Amino acid sequence: QGAHHRVGFCILHAVQSQLNAPAHITYILFGSLFFGRYFFVLFHLFAIFAVSIKTMTYNEIWRQLTPLYDNGEAKAIVRVLLEMQFGLSWADVICGKVTQLGAENALLLQQMIGRLVKGEPVQYVMGRAEFANRIFSVTQGVLIPRPETAELCAWITHETPENATVLDVGCGSGCIAVTLALNIHGAHVV
């Protein structure tokens, strides 16, 4: 027990070799100081779960989507997911940081990829979509904002005088109303 714990203490100690040094030190110190031998068993069970979460490379992820999408579209969907959900830039992806996600994020990524493989749009999987350089919440009951609609909003913004009244019917995510309200000076959006 403690700093002198023995590898043969429990069959689950085999997992210990898969832990990084800080986790192992934490395991030894806190386990022995506060919880005794039972902590070791619980910690190892957690370690088995954490280690069993497979981290995937960018190529492994997008290739799972090729039965539904061509290669370019599959790559684009995965890049959007990695950037918007996990904050990974394209440079991060190229450097392999996808494989360095923590256990919780790796599990979330696996769940999201599972939904994408079933054909669910990436915007619904993430619960948000980008529109006119803003992020909007979307659910399955809301149409996904389209880039073409953002272009239409840009044209309306350019052609509409200040203090105009704009009517948005069936607003869904509210992306049109919000975009026009913010882009047309003094606009009154109904």
PDB file of C-alpha atoms in Angstrom:
ATOM      1  CA  GLN A   1       0.000   0.000   0.000  1.00  0.00           C
ATOM      2  CA  GLY A   2       1.146   3.610  -0.507  1.00  0.00           C
ATOM      3  CA  ALA A   3       4.472   4.315  -2.161  1.00  0.00           C
ATOM      4  CA  HIS A   4       5.350   0.639  -1.779  1.00  0.00           C
ATOM      5  CA  HIS A   5       2.316  -0.757  -3.580  1.00  0.00           C
ATOM      6  CA  ARG A   6       3.031  -4.055  -5.263  1.00  0.00           C
ATOM      7  CA  VAL A   7       2.302  -4.875  -8.891  1.00  0.00           C
ATOM      8  CA  GLY A   8       0.921  -8.227  -7.782  1.00  0.00           C
ATOM      9  CA  PHE A   9      -1.677  -6.648  -5.474  1.00  0.00           C
ATOM     10  CA  CYS A  10      -4.472  -7.177  -7.950  1.00  0.00           C
ATOM     11  CA  ILE A  11      -4.885  -8.610 -11.439  1.00  0.00           C
ATOM     12  CA  LEU A  12      -6.049  -5.182 -12.534  1.00  0.00           C
ATOM     13  CA  HIS A  13      -2.578  -3.729 -12.017  1.00  0.00           C
ATOM     14  CA  ALA A  14      -1.757  -4.708 -15.583  1.00  0.00           C
ATOM     15  CA  VAL A  15      -3.661  -1.614 -16.676  1.00  0.00           C
ATOM     16  CA  GLN A  16      -1.289   0.526 -14.654  1.00  0.00           C
ATOM     17  CA  SER A  17       1.379   0.318 -17.372  1.00  0.00           C
ATOM     18  CA  GLN A  18      -1.021   2.055 -19.758  1.00  0.00           C
ATOM     19  CA  LEU A  19      -1.418   5.103 -17.515  1.00  0.00           C
ATOM     20  CA  ASN A  20       0.739   8.179 -17.892  1.00  0.00           C
ATOM     21  CA  ALA A  21       3.094   9.167 -15.080  1.00  0.00           C
ATOM     22  CA  PRO A  22       0.962  11.983 -13.553  1.00  0.00           C
ATOM     23  CA  ALA A  23      -2.073   9.718 -13.395  1.00  0.00           C
ATOM     24  CA  HIS A  24      -0.024   6.976 -11.779  1.00  0.00           C
ATOM     25  CA  ILE A  25       1.444   9.354  -9.201  1.00  0.00           C
ATOM     26  CA  THR A  26      -2.051  10.645  -8.395  1.00  0.00           C
ATOM     27  CA  TYR A  27      -3.198   7.045  -8.148  1.00  0.00           C
ATOM     28  CA  ILE A  28      -0.486   6.194  -5.632  1.00  0.00           C
ATOM     29  CA  LEU A  29      -0.712   9.331  -3.490  1.00  0.00           C
ATOM     30  CA  PHE A  30      -4.449   9.802  -3.219  1.00  0.00           C
ATOM     31  CA  GLY A  31      -5.252   6.122  -3.206  1.00  0.00           C
ATOM     32  CA  SER A  32      -2.989   5.279  -0.347  1.00  0.00           C
ATOM     33  CA  LEU A  33      -3.503   8.465   1.658  1.00  0.00           C
ATOM     34  CA  PHE A  34      -7.272   8.715   1.554  1.00  0.00           C
ATOM     35  CA  PHE A  35      -8.948   5.537   0.412  1.00  0.00           C
ATOM     36  CA  GLY A  36      -6.731   2.550   1.042  1.00  0.00           C
ATOM     37  CA  ARG A  37      -6.761  -0.641  -0.983  1.00  0.00           C
ATOM     38  CA  TYR A  38     -10.340  -0.331  -2.270  1.00  0.00           C
ATOM     39  CA  PHE A  39      -9.405   2.810  -4.108  1.00  0.00           C
ATOM     40  CA  PHE A  40      -6.845   0.868  -6.114  1.00  0.00           C
ATOM     41  CA  VAL A  41      -9.508  -1.514  -7.404  1.00  0.00           C
ATOM     42  CA  LEU A  42     -11.915   1.314  -8.268  1.00  0.00           C
ATOM     43  CA  PHE A  43      -9.188   3.340  -9.926  1.00  0.00           C
ATOM     44  CA  HIS A  44      -8.136   0.394 -12.046  1.00  0.00           C
ATOM     45  CA  LEU A  45     -11.700  -0.235 -13.136  1.00  0.00           C
ATOM     46  CA  PHE A  46     -11.891   3.414 -14.207  1.00  0.00           C
ATOM     47  CA  ALA A  47      -8.551   3.080 -15.985  1.00  0.00           C
ATOM     48  CA  ILE A  48      -9.784   0.077 -17.941  1.00  0.00           C
ATOM     49  CA  PHE A  49     -12.793   2.092 -19.088  1.00  0.00           C
ATOM     50  CA  ALA A  50     -10.690   5.155 -19.957  1.00  0.00           C
ATOM     51  CA  VAL A  51      -8.113   3.140 -21.868  1.00  0.00           C
ATOM     52  CA  SER A  52     -10.814   1.244 -23.792  1.00  0.00           C
ATOM     53  CA  ILE A  53     -11.992   4.448 -25.484  1.00  0.00           C
ATOM     54  CA  LYS A  54     -10.354   4.214 -28.875  1.00  0.00           C
ATOM     55  CA  THR A  55      -8.939   7.444 -30.193  1.00  0.00           C
ATOM     56  CA  MET A  56      -9.247   7.731 -33.941  1.00  0.00           C
ATOM     57  CA  THR A  57      -7.205   9.628 -36.462  1.00  0.00           C
ATOM     58  CA  TYR A  58      -8.776  12.180 -38.786  1.00  0.00           C
ATOM     59  CA  ASN A  59      -8.460   9.721 -41.692  1.00  0.00           C
ATOM     60  CA  GLU A  60     -10.154   6.937 -39.725  1.00  0.00           C
ATOM     61  CA  ILE A  61     -13.011   9.266 -38.829  1.00  0.00           C
ATOM     62  CA  TRP A  62     -13.809  10.653 -42.272  1.00  0.00           C
ATOM     63  CA  ARG A  63     -13.492   7.238 -43.925  1.00  0.00           C
ATOM     64  CA  GLN A  64     -16.395   6.031 -41.762  1.00  0.00           C
ATOM     65  CA  LEU A  65     -18.609   8.519 -43.605  1.00  0.00           C
ATOM     66  CA  THR A  66     -17.682   7.446 -47.153  1.00  0.00           C
ATOM     67  CA  PRO A  67     -20.627   5.062 -47.531  1.00  0.00           C
ATOM     68  CA  LEU A  68     -22.848   8.182 -47.298  1.00  0.00           C
ATOM     69  CA  TYR A  69     -20.668  10.940 -48.774  1.00  0.00           C
ATOM     70  CA  ASP A  70     -17.860  11.317 -51.279  1.00  0.00           C
ATOM     71  CA  ASN A  71     -14.376  11.778 -49.833  1.00  0.00           C
ATOM     72  CA  GLY A  72     -14.387  15.584 -50.057  1.00  0.00           C
ATOM     73  CA  GLU A  73     -17.760  15.943 -48.354  1.00  0.00           C
ATOM     74  CA  ALA A  74     -16.846  13.424 -45.632  1.00  0.00           C
ATOM     75  CA  LYS A  75     -13.623  15.328 -44.899  1.00  0.00           C
ATOM     76  CA  ALA A  76     -15.467  18.663 -44.790  1.00  0.00           C
ATOM     77  CA  ILE A  77     -18.093  17.328 -42.367  1.00  0.00           C
ATOM     78  CA  VAL A  78     -15.429  15.971 -40.016  1.00  0.00           C
ATOM     79  CA  ARG A  79     -13.430  19.233 -40.181  1.00  0.00           C
ATOM     80  CA  VAL A  80     -16.548  21.227 -39.233  1.00  0.00           C
ATOM     81  CA  LEU A  81     -17.239  18.865 -36.334  1.00  0.00           C
ATOM     82  CA  LEU A  82     -13.665  18.949 -35.047  1.00  0.00           C
ATOM     83  CA  GLU A  83     -13.434  22.730 -35.297  1.00  0.00           C
ATOM     84  CA  MET A  84     -16.836  23.740 -33.934  1.00  0.00           C
ATOM     85  CA  GLN A  85     -17.257  21.041 -31.285  1.00  0.00           C
ATOM     86  CA  PHE A  86     -13.704  20.445 -30.127  1.00  0.00           C
ATOM     87  CA  GLY A  87     -11.930  23.672 -31.120  1.00  0.00           C
ATOM     88  CA  LEU A  88      -9.370  21.923 -33.321  1.00  0.00           C
ATOM     89  CA  SER A  89      -7.983  24.027 -36.160  1.00  0.00           C
ATOM     90  CA  TRP A  90      -6.958  22.477 -39.466  1.00  0.00           C
ATOM     91  CA  ALA A  91      -3.330  22.766 -38.286  1.00  0.00           C
ATOM     92  CA  ASP A  92      -4.285  20.833 -35.116  1.00  0.00           C
ATOM     93  CA  VAL A  93      -5.883  18.116 -37.237  1.00  0.00           C
ATOM     94  CA  ILE A  94      -2.832  17.835 -39.502  1.00  0.00           C
ATOM     95  CA  CYS A  95      -0.582  17.585 -36.415  1.00  0.00           C
ATOM     96  CA  GLY A  96      -2.651  14.651 -35.122  1.00  0.00           C
ATOM     97  CA  LYS A  97      -4.273  16.356 -32.133  1.00  0.00           C
ATOM     98  CA  VAL A  98      -7.481  14.436 -32.818  1.00  0.00           C
ATOM     99  CA  THR A  99      -5.815  11.440 -31.182  1.00  0.00           C
ATOM    100  CA  GLN A 100      -4.945  13.544 -28.119  1.00  0.00           C
ATOM    101  CA  LEU A 101      -8.514  14.293 -27.052  1.00  0.00           C
ATOM    102  CA  GLY A 102      -9.232  13.470 -23.429  1.00  0.00           C
ATOM    103  CA  ALA A 103     -11.301  10.397 -22.598  1.00  0.00           C
ATOM    104  CA  GLU A 104     -14.536  12.393 -22.233  1.00  0.00           C
ATOM    105  CA  ASN A 105     -14.105  14.175 -25.568  1.00  0.00           C
ATOM    106  CA  ALA A 106     -12.990  10.973 -27.306  1.00  0.00           C
ATOM    107  CA  LEU A 107     -16.183   9.292 -26.132  1.00  0.00           C
ATOM    108  CA  LEU A 108     -18.269  12.286 -27.267  1.00  0.00           C
ATOM    109  CA  LEU A 109     -16.544  12.199 -30.658  1.00  0.00           C
ATOM    110  CA  GLN A 110     -17.319   8.489 -31.024  1.00  0.00           C
ATOM    111  CA  GLN A 111     -20.989   9.135 -30.184  1.00  0.00           C
ATOM    112  CA  MET A 112     -21.194  11.999 -32.669  1.00  0.00           C
ATOM    113  CA  ILE A 113     -19.539   9.961 -35.432  1.00  0.00           C
ATOM    114  CA  GLY A 114     -22.073   7.207 -34.740  1.00  0.00           C
ATOM    115  CA  ARG A 115     -24.891   9.673 -35.374  1.00  0.00           C
ATOM    116  CA  LEU A 116     -23.205  10.969 -38.536  1.00  0.00           C
ATOM    117  CA  VAL A 117     -22.785   7.411 -39.850  1.00  0.00           C
ATOM    118  CA  LYS A 118     -26.563   7.008 -39.506  1.00  0.00           C
ATOM    119  CA  GLY A 119     -27.040  10.002 -41.829  1.00  0.00           C
ATOM    120  CA  GLU A 120     -27.856  12.692 -39.267  1.00  0.00           C
ATOM    121  CA  PRO A 121     -26.680  16.142 -40.449  1.00  0.00           C
ATOM    122  CA  VAL A 122     -23.604  17.468 -38.645  1.00  0.00           C
ATOM    123  CA  GLN A 123     -25.507  20.594 -37.562  1.00  0.00           C
ATOM    124  CA  TYR A 124     -28.088  18.505 -35.700  1.00  0.00           C
ATOM    125  CA  VAL A 125     -25.364  16.323 -34.200  1.00  0.00           C
ATOM    126  CA  MET A 126     -23.637  19.433 -32.799  1.00  0.00           C
ATOM    127  CA  GLY A 127     -26.876  21.283 -32.007  1.00  0.00           C
ATOM    128  CA  ARG A 128     -25.678  24.409 -33.791  1.00  0.00           C
ATOM    129  CA  ALA A 129     -24.913  25.828 -37.209  1.00  0.00           C
ATOM    130  CA  GLU A 130     -22.886  28.712 -38.560  1.00  0.00           C
ATOM    131  CA  PHE A 131     -24.778  31.372 -40.492  1.00  0.00           C
ATOM    132  CA  ALA A 132     -23.415  34.730 -41.675  1.00  0.00           C
ATOM    133  CA  ASN A 133     -20.424  34.455 -39.290  1.00  0.00           C
ATOM    134  CA  ARG A 134     -22.651  33.747 -36.279  1.00  0.00           C
ATOM    135  CA  ILE A 135     -23.535  30.517 -34.483  1.00  0.00           C
ATOM    136  CA  PHE A 136     -27.209  29.569 -34.122  1.00  0.00           C
ATOM    137  CA  SER A 137     -28.816  26.781 -32.131  1.00  0.00           C
ATOM    138  CA  VAL A 138     -30.578  24.162 -34.256  1.00  0.00           C
ATOM    139  CA  THR A 139     -32.599  21.097 -33.379  1.00  0.00           C
ATOM    140  CA  GLN A 140     -34.279  18.512 -35.568  1.00  0.00           C
ATOM    141  CA  GLY A 141     -37.450  20.609 -35.647  1.00  0.00           C
ATOM    142  CA  VAL A 142     -35.603  23.539 -37.245  1.00  0.00           C
ATOM    143  CA  LEU A 143     -34.357  23.816 -40.803  1.00  0.00           C
ATOM    144  CA  ILE A 144     -30.584  24.030 -41.036  1.00  0.00           C
ATOM    145  CA  PRO A 145     -29.515  27.554 -42.068  1.00  0.00           C
ATOM    146  CA  ARG A 146     -28.130  27.526 -45.611  1.00  0.00           C
ATOM    147  CA  PRO A 147     -25.207  29.496 -47.065  1.00  0.00           C
ATOM    148  CA  GLU A 148     -27.482  30.601 -49.911  1.00  0.00           C
ATOM    149  CA  THR A 149     -29.811  32.189 -47.372  1.00  0.00           C
ATOM    150  CA  ALA A 150     -26.857  34.025 -45.824  1.00  0.00           C
ATOM    151  CA  GLU A 151     -26.070  35.406 -49.285  1.00  0.00           C
ATOM    152  CA  LEU A 152     -29.686  36.527 -49.592  1.00  0.00           C
ATOM    153  CA  CYS A 153     -29.410  38.277 -46.204  1.00  0.00           C
ATOM    154  CA  ALA A 154     -26.259  40.061 -47.404  1.00  0.00           C
ATOM    155  CA  TRP A 155     -28.100  41.253 -50.520  1.00  0.00           C
ATOM    156  CA  ILE A 156     -31.122  42.391 -48.441  1.00  0.00           C
ATOM    157  CA  THR A 157     -28.796  44.215 -46.038  1.00  0.00           C
ATOM    158  CA  HIS A 158     -27.163  46.027 -48.942  1.00  0.00           C
ATOM    159  CA  GLU A 159     -30.474  46.953 -50.636  1.00  0.00           C
ATOM    160  CA  THR A 160     -32.605  47.847 -47.585  1.00  0.00           C
ATOM    161  CA  PRO A 161     -32.666  51.414 -46.248  1.00  0.00           C
ATOM    162  CA  GLU A 162     -32.036  52.214 -42.570  1.00  0.00           C
ATOM    163  CA  ASN A 163     -34.933  51.986 -40.116  1.00  0.00           C
ATOM    164  CA  ALA A 164     -36.789  49.509 -42.339  1.00  0.00           C
ATOM    165  CA  THR A 165     -39.379  47.069 -41.034  1.00  0.00           C
ATOM    166  CA  VAL A 166     -38.591  43.447 -41.870  1.00  0.00           C
ATOM    167  CA  LEU A 167     -41.065  40.580 -41.525  1.00  0.00           C
ATOM    168  CA  ASP A 168     -39.676  37.085 -40.954  1.00  0.00           C
ATOM    169  CA  VAL A 169     -42.316  34.351 -41.181  1.00  0.00           C
ATOM    170  CA  GLY A 170     -41.594  30.817 -39.938  1.00  0.00           C
ATOM    171  CA  CYS A 171     -38.325  31.925 -38.434  1.00  0.00           C
ATOM    172  CA  GLY A 172     -37.001  28.517 -37.234  1.00  0.00           C
ATOM    173  CA  SER A 173     -33.567  29.195 -35.765  1.00  0.00           C
ATOM    174  CA  GLY A 174     -34.093  32.961 -36.088  1.00  0.00           C
ATOM    175  CA  CYS A 175     -30.944  33.291 -38.193  1.00  0.00           C
ATOM    176  CA  ILE A 176     -32.564  35.559 -40.822  1.00  0.00           C
ATOM    177  CA  ALA A 177     -34.244  37.859 -38.319  1.00  0.00           C
ATOM    178  CA  VAL A 178     -31.149  38.145 -36.126  1.00  0.00           C
ATOM    179  CA  THR A 179     -28.831  38.706 -39.093  1.00  0.00           C
ATOM    180  CA  LEU A 180     -31.013  41.423 -40.613  1.00  0.00           C
ATOM    181  CA  ALA A 181     -31.640  43.083 -37.245  1.00  0.00           C
ATOM    182  CA  LEU A 182     -27.912  43.282 -36.583  1.00  0.00           C
ATOM    183  CA  ASN A 183     -26.868  44.238 -40.116  1.00  0.00           C
ATOM    184  CA  ILE A 184     -29.497  46.852 -41.045  1.00  0.00           C
ATOM    185  CA  HIS A 185     -29.062  49.990 -38.986  1.00  0.00           C
ATOM    186  CA  GLY A 186     -32.266  50.774 -37.056  1.00  0.00           C
ATOM    187  CA  ALA A 187     -34.180  47.823 -38.524  1.00  0.00           C
ATOM    188  CA  HIS A 188     -37.383  46.743 -36.841  1.00  0.00           C
ATOM    189  CA  VAL A 189     -37.740  42.987 -37.317  1.00  0.00           C
ATOM    190  CA  VAL A 190     -41.120  41.416 -36.748  1.00  0.00           C
TER     191      VAL A 190
END
